[in-house]
Amino acid sequence: MVRSMADDRWVPPTVLLAVDLVILTLRNACLQVLLVERGIDPYQGMFALPGGFLNHEREDLVTAAHRELAEEAGLGPDQLHLEQLAVYGAPDRDPRGRVVSAAYLAIAPRLPEPIAGTDAVQACWTPVAQALSGAPRLAFDHEQILADGVDRAREKLERTALATAFCGPTFTIAELQDVYEIVWGVPLDPRNFYRKVQSADGFIVPADASRKTDGGRPARLFRPGPRTTLHPPMPRPHSRADKEKA
Amino acid sequence: MVRSMADDRWVPPTVLLAVDLVILTLRNACLQVLLVERGIDPYQGMFALPGGFLNHEREDLVTAAHRELAEEAGLGPDQLHLEQLAVYGAPDRDPRGRVVSAAYLAIAPRLPEPIAGTDAVQACWTPVAQALSGAPRLAFDHEQILADGVDRAREKLERTALATAFCGPTFTIAELQDVYEIVWGVPLDPRNFYRKVQSADGFIVPADASRKTDGGRPARLFRPGPRTTLHPPMPRPHSRADKEKA
DNA sequence: GGAATAGTGTCTGTAAGACATTATCCG
DNA sequence: CGGATAATGTCTTACAGACACTATTCC
């Protein structure tokens, strides 16, 4: 582990460890990510993913992620999916010095409008498509991190029950379908979708006190079931772009 | 990013950054991982994944991974798959202090027997099944890292062309099937496997100077094709264990 | 009844699972 | 020839894609 070199007292370099968050949610039929406006240099005034350094020497990474989630987005650990995304450690990714960032992906259900960061910073939901096309250019390598996070979410929709994390405690099948359609950016057939989710035992379970209105026939309500993985996966139509790459 | 607290001069804690490698290969019809015997404390004499601290302040993470790959396994960057696995940062994972480890997954083709670590440390291939069942108990949280690495490899075989990374520059279809069977630990039907890989355009391409012998009809040789992802994926039989969990 | 949305059914093509047969090498 | 391994073919079943219909609410 430690190199046995000429200099016996060689000590490895230390780095600053940050935790950055890709927090995704659905708003206005649109996949959105939470961005904060940076109040200090570097990149002052630009937008960035919420995040920050470890608070103290003994803070766990996931703990730090949850802390930032609370501080900057007001989101508690319940009713929220959180998973590690990747580490970003390019030597020049932060002008202040060697900062390595552990990125986490969080999926939040639809929330009451105003996300007030308790940290007195500007936090606002931004459509992912906008952020990725450089509309507000993001600080650091956060555009890359965001892209990776969205990719991960798209992939996990196929093989896991992650979609329910975008919904509230109960939801209709149409709402669940919206999740897939919006995150993937493709239309799905309601009948086939229906058949699929119903035949995947344990994916969603009926919330028996079921009802909800919209002008038409009331839809049954469901809650997330015990199943976390989907076999076979939810079929994902391939966009032309994907096919060109393949 | 930086917290605006009472103490204006608060500085974030620093950590030591290590890079650890899960290097997988196929030997003796068995999935094996490269382990090194630790020469110093902590965990002196125990086995661990190859790895080490960053060499200097400006070393990139992937660069460090490649360096360790060369130093401890004698593996160059060619003919080798390398991808990031995850970060491990539990505060007490290293008794020396706060050490955060970026784990990388490497897939090596079958190699001529002796892997001589140039670093004068004992490096030896060990069957993954053994290492995971605690036969040689691994140092730190390396058992977890190894498990995650194997999981990742298993998953990626389904949806990507990763399997070819286990093979040499050219290979037969039977050899490719071996990869799947050994890594997944399940038998596959040769005919169906044949049909599948042949119908996946660009997965493997014939290496026209084709031949190889074994006592039977010579098999055609193939090289990895341009395609990196498999649509639809290679079907993976589910073991009973998987079904119980689902 | 009409508009609107929810839920169900049917047909068809594609691809996976199971299994038999032919082809090409060695001795 | 026989033994061995490679390559190809056929039948059946599961499931996705496409599309038509019935059901329940509000007006």
Coordinates of C-alpha atoms (C1' of nucleotides) in Angstrom, one line a residue:
Chain A
M1 CA 0.0 0.0 0.0
V2 CA 2.7 2.4 1.0
R3 CA 5.6 2.5 -1.4
S4 CA 9.0 1.4 -0.1
M5 CA 11.2 4.0 -1.8
A6 CA 14.5 5.6 -1.2
D7 CA 12.9 8.2 1.0
D8 CA 11.6 6.2 3.9
R9 CA 9.5 9.1 5.2
W10 CA 7.6 9.8 2.1
V11 CA 4.1 10.8 2.9
P12 CA 1.2 10.7 0.5
P13 CA -0.5 13.9 -0.6
T14 CA -3.7 14.9 1.0
V15 CA -6.8 16.1 -0.8
L16 CA -10.0 18.0 0.0
L17 CA -13.0 15.8 -0.3
A18 CA -16.3 17.2 -1.5
V19 CA -19.7 15.7 -1.9
D20 CA -21.8 16.9 -4.8
L21 CA -25.4 16.0 -5.4
V22 CA -27.4 15.4 -8.6
I23 CA -30.9 15.8 -7.3
L24 CA -33.5 15.0 -9.9
T25 CA -37.2 15.4 -9.8
L26 CA -40.2 15.8 -12.1
R27 CA -41.8 19.2 -12.5
N28 CA -44.1 20.5 -15.2
A29 CA -43.7 17.3 -17.2
C30 CA -40.0 17.9 -17.3
L31 CA -36.9 16.3 -15.7
Q32 CA -35.3 18.9 -13.4
V33 CA -32.2 19.2 -11.4
L34 CA -31.5 21.3 -8.3
L35 CA -28.9 24.0 -8.9
V36 CA -27.5 26.6 -6.5
E37 CA -25.9 29.9 -7.4
R38 CA -22.4 30.1 -6.1
G39 CA -21.9 33.0 -3.7
I40 CA -18.1 32.9 -3.6
D41 CA -15.2 32.3 -5.8
P42 CA -14.3 30.3 -7.7
Y43 CA -17.1 30.5 -10.3
Q44 CA -18.9 33.1 -8.2
G45 CA -22.4 33.8 -9.6
M46 CA -22.4 30.7 -11.7
F47 CA -24.7 27.8 -11.1
A48 CA -23.5 24.5 -9.6
L49 CA -24.7 21.3 -8.2
P50 CA -25.4 21.5 -4.4
G51 CA -22.6 20.1 -2.4
G52 CA -19.8 20.9 0.0
F53 CA -16.8 19.6 1.8
L54 CA -16.9 17.1 4.6
N55 CA -17.9 18.8 7.8
H56 CA -15.4 17.0 10.0
E57 CA -12.7 14.3 9.8
R58 CA -15.0 11.5 10.8
E59 CA -18.1 12.3 8.7
D60 CA -19.2 9.5 6.5
L61 CA -19.8 10.1 2.8
V62 CA -23.4 9.2 2.7
T63 CA -24.0 11.1 5.9
A64 CA -22.4 14.2 4.2
A65 CA -24.7 13.7 1.2
H66 CA -27.7 13.5 3.5
R67 CA -26.6 16.6 5.3
E68 CA -26.2 18.6 2.1
L69 CA -29.6 17.3 1.0
A70 CA -31.1 18.8 4.1
E71 CA -29.1 22.0 4.1
E72 CA -29.4 23.0 0.5
A73 CA -32.6 21.3 -0.5
G74 CA -34.6 20.9 2.7
L75 CA -35.0 17.2 1.9
G76 CA -35.0 14.6 4.6
P77 CA -33.8 11.0 4.2
D78 CA -37.3 9.6 4.0
Q79 CA -39.1 9.2 0.7
L80 CA -36.0 9.8 -1.2
H81 CA -33.6 7.6 -3.2
L82 CA -29.9 8.2 -2.7
E83 CA -27.0 6.4 -4.3
Q84 CA -23.4 6.9 -5.1
L85 CA -22.7 8.0 -8.6
A86 CA -18.9 8.3 -9.0
V87 CA -15.8 10.1 -7.9
Y88 CA -14.4 13.0 -9.9
G89 CA -10.8 13.7 -9.3
A90 CA -9.2 15.4 -12.2
P91 CA -6.2 17.4 -10.8
D92 CA -7.4 20.6 -12.2
R93 CA -11.1 20.4 -11.7
D94 CA -11.0 22.9 -8.9
P95 CA -8.8 26.0 -9.2
R96 CA -8.4 26.1 -5.4
G97 CA -6.3 23.0 -5.4
R98 CA -6.8 19.3 -5.3
V99 CA -10.5 18.7 -4.6
V100 CA -11.9 15.3 -5.2
S101 CA -15.6 15.0 -5.3
A102 CA -17.8 12.1 -4.5
A103 CA -21.0 12.6 -6.5
Y104 CA -24.3 11.2 -5.3
L105 CA -27.5 10.8 -7.2
A106 CA -30.8 11.6 -5.4
I107 CA -34.3 11.1 -6.8
A108 CA -36.9 13.2 -5.2
P109 CA -40.7 12.8 -5.5
R110 CA -42.8 15.7 -6.8
L111 CA -42.7 18.3 -4.1
P112 CA -44.7 21.3 -3.1
E113 CA -43.3 24.2 -5.1
P114 CA -40.8 26.1 -3.1
I115 CA -37.5 24.4 -2.2
A116 CA -36.0 26.8 0.3
G117 CA -32.4 26.1 0.9
T118 CA -31.9 26.6 4.6
D119 CA -28.4 27.7 3.9
A120 CA -29.5 31.1 2.6
V121 CA -28.3 30.2 -0.9
Q122 CA -30.3 30.5 -4.0
A123 CA -31.5 27.0 -4.9
C124 CA -33.7 26.5 -8.0
W125 CA -35.0 23.7 -10.1
T126 CA -33.7 23.8 -13.7
P127 CA -34.7 21.6 -16.6
V128 CA -32.0 19.1 -17.2
A129 CA -32.1 19.6 -20.9
Q130 CA -31.4 23.3 -20.4
A131 CA -28.5 22.6 -18.0
L132 CA -27.0 20.1 -20.3
S133 CA -27.1 22.3 -23.3
G134 CA -25.1 24.9 -21.5
A135 CA -27.9 27.4 -20.9
P136 CA -26.6 28.2 -17.5
R137 CA -23.1 27.0 -17.9
L138 CA -22.2 25.0 -14.8
A139 CA -19.2 25.4 -12.5
F140 CA -16.4 22.9 -12.3
D141 CA -17.1 19.7 -14.1
H142 CA -20.6 19.6 -12.9
E143 CA -22.0 19.4 -16.4
Q144 CA -20.3 16.1 -16.7
I145 CA -21.5 14.9 -13.3
L146 CA -25.0 15.9 -14.2
A147 CA -24.8 14.0 -17.5
D148 CA -23.6 10.9 -15.7
G149 CA -26.3 11.2 -13.2
V150 CA -29.0 11.4 -15.8
D151 CA -27.5 8.5 -17.6
R152 CA -27.6 6.5 -14.5
A153 CA -31.2 7.3 -13.8
R154 CA -32.2 6.4 -17.3
E155 CA -30.5 3.1 -17.1
K156 CA -31.8 2.2 -13.7
L157 CA -35.4 2.8 -14.8
E158 CA -35.0 -0.2 -17.1
R159 CA -33.9 -2.8 -14.6
T160 CA -35.0 -1.5 -11.2
A161 CA -38.1 -0.1 -9.5
L162 CA -36.4 3.3 -9.3
A163 CA -39.3 5.0 -11.1
T164 CA -41.4 4.9 -8.0
A165 CA -38.8 7.2 -6.3
F166 CA -40.0 10.0 -8.6
C167 CA -43.6 9.5 -7.3
G168 CA -45.2 10.3 -4.0
P169 CA -46.2 7.6 -1.5
T170 CA -49.1 6.6 -3.7
F171 CA -49.5 7.1 -7.4
T172 CA -51.5 6.1 -10.4
I173 CA -50.2 3.9 -13.2
A174 CA -50.5 6.9 -15.6
E175 CA -48.2 8.9 -13.2
L176 CA -45.7 6.1 -13.2
Q177 CA -45.8 6.0 -17.0
D178 CA -45.2 9.8 -17.0
V179 CA -42.0 9.1 -15.1
Y180 CA -40.7 6.8 -17.8
E181 CA -41.8 9.0 -20.6
I182 CA -40.3 12.1 -19.2
V183 CA -37.0 10.7 -18.0
W184 CA -36.5 8.7 -21.2
G185 CA -37.9 11.3 -23.4
V186 CA -40.0 8.8 -25.4
P187 CA -43.7 8.1 -25.6
L188 CA -44.9 4.7 -24.4
D189 CA -48.1 2.9 -25.1
P190 CA -50.4 3.0 -22.1
R191 CA -51.9 -0.4 -22.7
N192 CA -48.6 -2.2 -23.0
F193 CA -47.2 -0.2 -20.1
Y194 CA -50.2 -1.3 -18.0
R195 CA -49.7 -4.9 -18.9
K196 CA -46.0 -4.7 -18.1
V197 CA -46.2 -3.1 -14.6
Q198 CA -49.1 -5.3 -13.6
S199 CA -47.3 -8.5 -14.6
A200 CA -44.2 -7.5 -12.7
D201 CA -45.2 -9.1 -9.4
G202 CA -44.3 -6.9 -6.5
F203 CA -43.3 -3.8 -8.5
I204 CA -46.4 -1.9 -7.4
V205 CA -49.1 -2.9 -5.0
P206 CA -52.6 -1.6 -4.9
A207 CA -53.2 1.0 -2.2
D208 CA -56.7 -0.3 -1.4
A209 CA -58.3 3.0 -0.4
S210 CA -58.0 4.0 -4.0
R211 CA -59.3 6.9 -5.8
K212 CA -58.3 10.1 -7.6
T213 CA -60.1 12.4 -10.0
D214 CA -59.3 14.4 -13.1
G215 CA -62.5 14.6 -15.1
G216 CA -62.6 11.1 -16.2
R217 CA -62.7 7.7 -14.6
P218 CA -60.9 7.6 -11.3
A219 CA -57.6 5.8 -11.3
R220 CA -56.5 3.2 -8.8
L221 CA -53.7 4.2 -6.5
F222 CA -50.6 2.1 -5.9
R223 CA -47.7 2.1 -3.6
P224 CA -44.2 0.9 -4.3
G225 CA -43.9 -2.9 -3.9
P226 CA -41.2 -5.0 -2.3
R227 CA -39.5 -5.8 -5.6
T228 CA -36.5 -3.6 -6.4
T229 CA -35.4 -5.2 -9.7
L230 CA -37.3 -5.9 -12.8
H231 CA -36.9 -9.2 -14.7
P232 CA -37.4 -8.8 -17.5
P233 CA -36.6 -5.1 -17.7
M234 CA -38.9 -2.4 -18.7
P235 CA -38.4 -2.2 -22.5
R236 CA -36.9 1.1 -23.6
P237 CA -37.5 2.3 -27.1
H238 CA -34.2 3.3 -28.6
S239 CA -33.9 6.8 -30.0
R240 CA -32.2 7.2 -33.3
A241 CA -29.3 8.8 -31.6
D242 CA -28.7 5.7 -29.6
K243 CA -28.8 3.5 -32.7
E244 CA -26.3 5.7 -34.5
K245 CA -23.9 5.3 -31.6
A246 CA -24.3 1.5 -31.4
Chain B
M1 CA -19.7 25.1 -1.5
V2 CA -18.0 26.5 1.5
R3 CA -20.1 26.9 4.5
S4 CA -20.7 30.4 5.8
M5 CA -20.6 29.8 9.5
A6 CA -19.6 31.7 12.6
D7 CA -16.0 30.9 12.1
D8 CA -15.0 32.7 8.9
R9 CA -11.7 30.8 8.7
W10 CA -13.1 27.3 8.9
V11 CA -11.2 25.0 6.7
P12 CA -12.4 21.6 5.6
P13 CA -10.7 18.4 6.7
T14 CA -8.3 16.8 4.4
V15 CA -8.2 13.1 3.6
L16 CA -5.7 10.6 2.2
L17 CA -6.8 9.3 -1.2
A18 CA -6.0 5.8 -2.2
V19 CA -6.7 3.9 -5.4
D20 CA -7.6 0.2 -5.1
L21 CA -7.9 -2.2 -7.9
V22 CA -10.2 -5.2 -8.5
I23 CA -8.3 -7.0 -11.3
L24 CA -10.3 -9.9 -12.7
T25 CA -9.2 -12.5 -15.1
L26 CA -10.0 -16.1 -16.1
R27 CA -7.7 -18.9 -15.1
N28 CA -8.3 -22.6 -14.9
A29 CA -12.0 -22.1 -15.8
C30 CA -12.3 -19.9 -12.8
L31 CA -12.8 -16.2 -12.1
Q32 CA -9.8 -15.0 -10.3
V33 CA -8.7 -11.7 -8.7
L34 CA -5.2 -10.4 -8.1
L35 CA -4.3 -10.1 -4.4
V36 CA -1.2 -8.9 -2.7
E37 CA 0.2 -9.8 0.6
R38 CA 0.6 -6.7 2.8
G39 CA 4.1 -6.2 4.0
I40 CA 3.4 -3.5 6.5
D41 CA 0.9 -2.6 9.1
P42 CA -2.0 -2.3 9.3
Y43 CA -3.2 -5.7 8.4
Q44 CA 0.4 -6.9 7.9
G45 CA 0.6 -10.4 6.4
M46 CA -3.0 -10.3 5.2
F47 CA -4.1 -10.2 1.7
A48 CA -5.5 -7.1 0.1
L49 CA -6.4 -5.6 -3.3
P50 CA -3.5 -4.0 -5.1
G51 CA -3.6 -0.3 -4.6
G52 CA -1.9 2.7 -3.1
F53 CA -2.0 6.4 -2.4
L54 CA -1.7 9.0 -5.0
N55 CA 1.9 9.6 -5.9
H56 CA 1.8 13.3 -6.0
E57 CA -0.7 16.2 -5.6
R58 CA -1.4 16.4 -9.3
E59 CA -1.8 12.8 -10.3
D60 CA -5.1 11.9 -11.9
L61 CA -7.2 9.0 -10.5
V62 CA -7.2 6.9 -13.7
T63 CA -3.5 7.6 -14.1
A64 CA -2.9 6.3 -10.6
A65 CA -4.9 3.3 -11.3
H66 CA -2.9 2.6 -14.4
R67 CA 0.3 3.1 -12.5
E68 CA -0.7 0.6 -9.8
L69 CA -1.7 -1.7 -12.6
A70 CA 1.8 -1.6 -13.9
E71 CA 3.6 -1.6 -10.6
E72 CA 1.8 -4.4 -8.9
A73 CA 0.5 -6.5 -11.8
G74 CA 2.8 -5.6 -14.6
L75 CA -0.1 -4.8 -16.8
G76 CA 0.1 -2.1 -19.4
P77 CA -2.8 0.0 -20.5
D78 CA -3.3 -1.8 -23.8
Q79 CA -5.6 -4.9 -24.1
L80 CA -7.1 -4.1 -20.8
H81 CA -10.5 -2.8 -19.6
L82 CA -10.4 -0.3 -16.8
E83 CA -13.4 1.5 -15.3
Q84 CA -14.2 3.3 -12.1
L85 CA -16.1 1.2 -9.6
A86 CA -17.0 3.4 -6.6
V87 CA -15.6 5.4 -3.7
Y88 CA -15.3 3.9 -0.3
G89 CA -15.1 6.4 2.5
A90 CA -16.3 5.0 5.8
P91 CA -14.5 7.0 8.5
D92 CA -13.1 3.9 10.2
R93 CA -12.2 1.8 7.2
D94 CA -8.5 2.5 7.7
P95 CA -7.0 2.5 11.2
R96 CA -4.3 4.9 10.1
G97 CA -6.9 7.7 9.8
R98 CA -9.2 9.1 7.2
V99 CA -8.4 7.3 4.0
V100 CA -10.8 7.4 1.1
S101 CA -10.4 4.9 -1.6
A102 CA -11.4 5.2 -5.2
A103 CA -11.9 1.7 -6.5
Y104 CA -11.3 0.7 -10.1
L105 CA -12.4 -2.4 -11.9
A106 CA -9.9 -3.9 -14.4
I107 CA -10.5 -6.9 -16.7
A108 CA -7.5 -8.6 -17.9
P109 CA -7.3 -11.2 -20.7
R110 CA -5.8 -14.6 -20.0
L111 CA -2.2 -14.1 -19.4
P112 CA 1.0 -16.1 -19.4
E113 CA 1.2 -17.6 -16.0
P114 CA 3.5 -15.6 -13.8
I115 CA 2.4 -12.1 -12.9
A116 CA 5.5 -10.7 -11.3
G117 CA 4.7 -7.5 -9.4
T118 CA 7.6 -5.2 -10.1
D119 CA 7.2 -3.8 -6.7
A120 CA 8.8 -6.8 -5.0
V121 CA 5.5 -7.6 -3.3
Q122 CA 3.8 -11.0 -3.4
A123 CA 1.0 -10.8 -6.0
C124 CA -1.1 -13.9 -6.7
W125 CA -4.2 -14.8 -8.5
T126 CA -6.9 -16.1 -6.2
P127 CA -10.3 -17.6 -7.1
V128 CA -13.0 -15.0 -6.4
A129 CA -15.2 -17.5 -4.8
Q130 CA -12.5 -18.3 -2.3
A131 CA -11.7 -14.7 -1.5
L132 CA -15.4 -13.9 -1.1
S133 CA -16.1 -16.8 1.2
G134 CA -13.4 -15.5 3.6
A135 CA -10.8 -18.1 2.8
P136 CA -8.0 -15.5 2.9
R137 CA -9.8 -12.8 4.9
L138 CA -9.1 -9.5 3.1
A139 CA -7.7 -6.4 4.7
F140 CA -9.8 -3.2 5.2
D141 CA -13.2 -3.3 3.4
H142 CA -11.7 -5.0 0.4
E143 CA -14.0 -7.9 0.6
Q144 CA -16.9 -5.5 0.0
I145 CA -15.0 -3.8 -2.8
L146 CA -14.3 -7.1 -4.5
A147 CA -18.0 -8.1 -4.2
D148 CA -19.0 -4.9 -5.8
G149 CA -16.5 -5.3 -8.6
V150 CA -17.7 -8.8 -9.4
D151 CA -21.3 -7.7 -9.3
R152 CA -20.4 -4.9 -11.7
A153 CA -18.7 -7.3 -14.1
R154 CA -21.6 -9.7 -14.0
E155 CA -24.1 -7.0 -14.9
K156 CA -22.0 -5.4 -17.6
L157 CA -21.7 -8.8 -19.4
E158 CA -25.4 -8.6 -20.0
R159 CA -25.6 -5.2 -21.6
T160 CA -22.1 -4.5 -23.0
A161 CA -19.4 -6.2 -25.0
L162 CA -17.2 -6.4 -21.9
A163 CA -16.8 -10.1 -22.2
T164 CA -14.3 -9.7 -25.0
A165 CA -12.0 -7.9 -22.4
F166 CA -11.5 -11.3 -20.8
C167 CA -10.2 -12.8 -24.1
G168 CA -7.0 -12.2 -26.0
P169 CA -6.9 -10.2 -29.2
T170 CA -8.6 -13.0 -31.0
F171 CA -10.9 -15.7 -29.7
T172 CA -13.3 -18.4 -30.6
I173 CA -17.0 -18.3 -29.9
A174 CA -16.6 -21.2 -27.5
E175 CA -14.0 -19.2 -25.5
L176 CA -16.4 -16.2 -25.4
Q177 CA -19.1 -18.5 -24.1
D178 CA -16.7 -19.7 -21.4
V179 CA -16.4 -16.1 -20.2
Y180 CA -20.1 -15.8 -19.7
E181 CA -20.4 -19.2 -18.1
I182 CA -17.6 -18.8 -15.7
V183 CA -18.3 -15.2 -14.7
W184 CA -22.0 -15.9 -14.3
G185 CA -21.5 -19.3 -12.9
V186 CA -24.3 -20.8 -15.1
P187 CA -24.2 -23.1 -18.1
L188 CA -25.4 -21.8 -21.5
D189 CA -26.6 -23.6 -24.6
P190 CA -23.8 -23.4 -27.2
R191 CA -26.3 -23.2 -30.1
N192 CA -28.4 -20.4 -28.7
F193 CA -25.2 -18.6 -27.6
Y194 CA -23.9 -18.9 -31.1
R195 CA -27.1 -17.5 -32.6
K196 CA -27.1 -14.6 -30.2
V197 CA -23.6 -13.4 -30.6
Q198 CA -23.7 -13.8 -34.4
S199 CA -27.0 -11.8 -34.6
A200 CA -25.6 -9.0 -32.5
D201 CA -24.1 -7.0 -35.4
G202 CA -20.7 -5.5 -34.6
F203 CA -20.2 -7.4 -31.3
I204 CA -17.6 -9.7 -32.8
V205 CA -16.1 -9.6 -36.2
P206 CA -14.4 -12.5 -38.0
A207 CA -10.6 -12.5 -37.9
D208 CA -10.3 -13.8 -41.4
A209 CA -7.0 -15.7 -41.0
S210 CA -9.0 -18.0 -38.9
R211 CA -8.1 -21.3 -37.4
K212 CA -7.3 -23.1 -34.2
T213 CA -7.1 -26.7 -33.3
D214 CA -8.1 -28.9 -30.4
G215 CA -8.7 -32.3 -31.9
G216 CA -12.0 -31.5 -33.5
R217 CA -13.1 -29.1 -36.3
P218 CA -11.1 -25.9 -36.2
A219 CA -13.0 -22.9 -34.8
R220 CA -13.2 -19.6 -36.5
L221 CA -11.4 -16.8 -34.8
F222 CA -13.0 -13.4 -34.0
R223 CA -11.9 -10.0 -32.8
P224 CA -13.9 -7.6 -30.7
G225 CA -16.2 -5.5 -32.9
P226 CA -17.0 -1.8 -32.8
R227 CA -20.2 -2.3 -30.8
T228 CA -19.9 -1.7 -27.1
T229 CA -23.5 -2.2 -26.0
L230 CA -25.8 -5.1 -26.6
H231 CA -29.4 -4.5 -27.6
P232 CA -31.2 -6.7 -26.7
P233 CA -28.9 -7.8 -23.9
M234 CA -27.3 -11.2 -23.5
P235 CA -30.0 -13.2 -21.7
R236 CA -28.8 -14.3 -18.2
P237 CA -30.4 -17.3 -16.5
H238 CA -31.4 -16.4 -13.0
S239 CA -30.0 -18.5 -10.3
R240 CA -32.4 -19.6 -7.6
A241 CA -30.7 -17.2 -5.1
D242 CA -31.5 -14.2 -7.4
K243 CA -35.1 -15.3 -7.6
E244 CA -35.4 -15.5 -3.8
K245 CA -34.1 -12.0 -3.4
A246 CA -36.4 -10.5 -6.0
Chain C
dG1 C1' -75.8 11.3 -24.1
dG2 C1' -70.9 13.2 -24.8
dA3 C1' -66.3 14.1 -23.4
dA4 C1' -62.5 12.3 -20.9
dT5 C1' -59.6 9.2 -18.7
dA6 C1' -59.0 4.3 -16.8
dG7 C1' -58.7 -0.4 -17.5
dT8 C1' -58.9 -5.0 -20.6
dG9 C1' -58.4 -7.9 -24.8
dT10 C1' -56.5 -9.6 -29.2
dC11 C1' -53.3 -10.2 -33.0
dT12 C1' -48.7 -10.4 -34.6
dG13 C1' -43.6 -10.3 -34.9
dT14 C1' -39.3 -11.1 -32.7
dA15 C1' -36.4 -13.4 -30.0
dA16 C1' -35.2 -16.8 -26.3
dG17 C1' -35.3 -21.9 -24.6
dA18 C1' -35.0 -26.7 -25.9
dC19 C1' -33.1 -30.0 -28.9
dA20 C1' -31.4 -32.5 -33.6
dT21 C1' -28.5 -32.4 -37.4
dT22 C1' -24.7 -31.5 -40.5
dA23 C1' -19.8 -30.0 -41.2
dT24 C1' -14.8 -30.3 -40.6
dC25 C1' -10.9 -31.6 -38.5
dC26 C1' -7.7 -35.6 -36.3
dG27 C1' -6.1 -40.2 -36.1
Chain D
dC1 C1' -14.0 -45.3 -40.5
dG2 C1' -14.8 -43.1 -35.5
dG3 C1' -14.1 -39.6 -32.2
dA4 C1' -14.3 -34.8 -31.3
dT5 C1' -15.6 -30.3 -31.7
dA6 C1' -17.7 -26.5 -34.7
dA7 C1' -21.5 -24.7 -37.0
dT8 C1' -26.5 -24.5 -38.6
dG9 C1' -31.5 -25.5 -38.4
dT10 C1' -36.3 -26.3 -36.4
dC11 C1' -40.0 -26.1 -33.2
dT12 C1' -42.1 -24.0 -29.4
dT13 C1' -43.0 -20.5 -26.1
dA14 C1' -42.7 -15.9 -23.9
dC15 C1' -43.2 -11.3 -24.4
dA16 C1' -43.0 -6.7 -26.7
dG17 C1' -45.3 -3.7 -30.3
dA18 C1' -49.5 -2.2 -32.4
dC19 C1' -54.2 -1.3 -32.0
dA20 C1' -59.7 -1.8 -30.6
dC21 C1' -62.7 -2.0 -27.2
dT22 C1' -65.2 -1.6 -22.6
dA23 C1' -65.7 0.9 -18.0
dT24 C1' -66.5 4.7 -14.9
dT25 C1' -66.6 9.2 -13.9
dC26 C1' -68.1 14.5 -14.9
dC27 C1' -70.8 17.6 -17.4

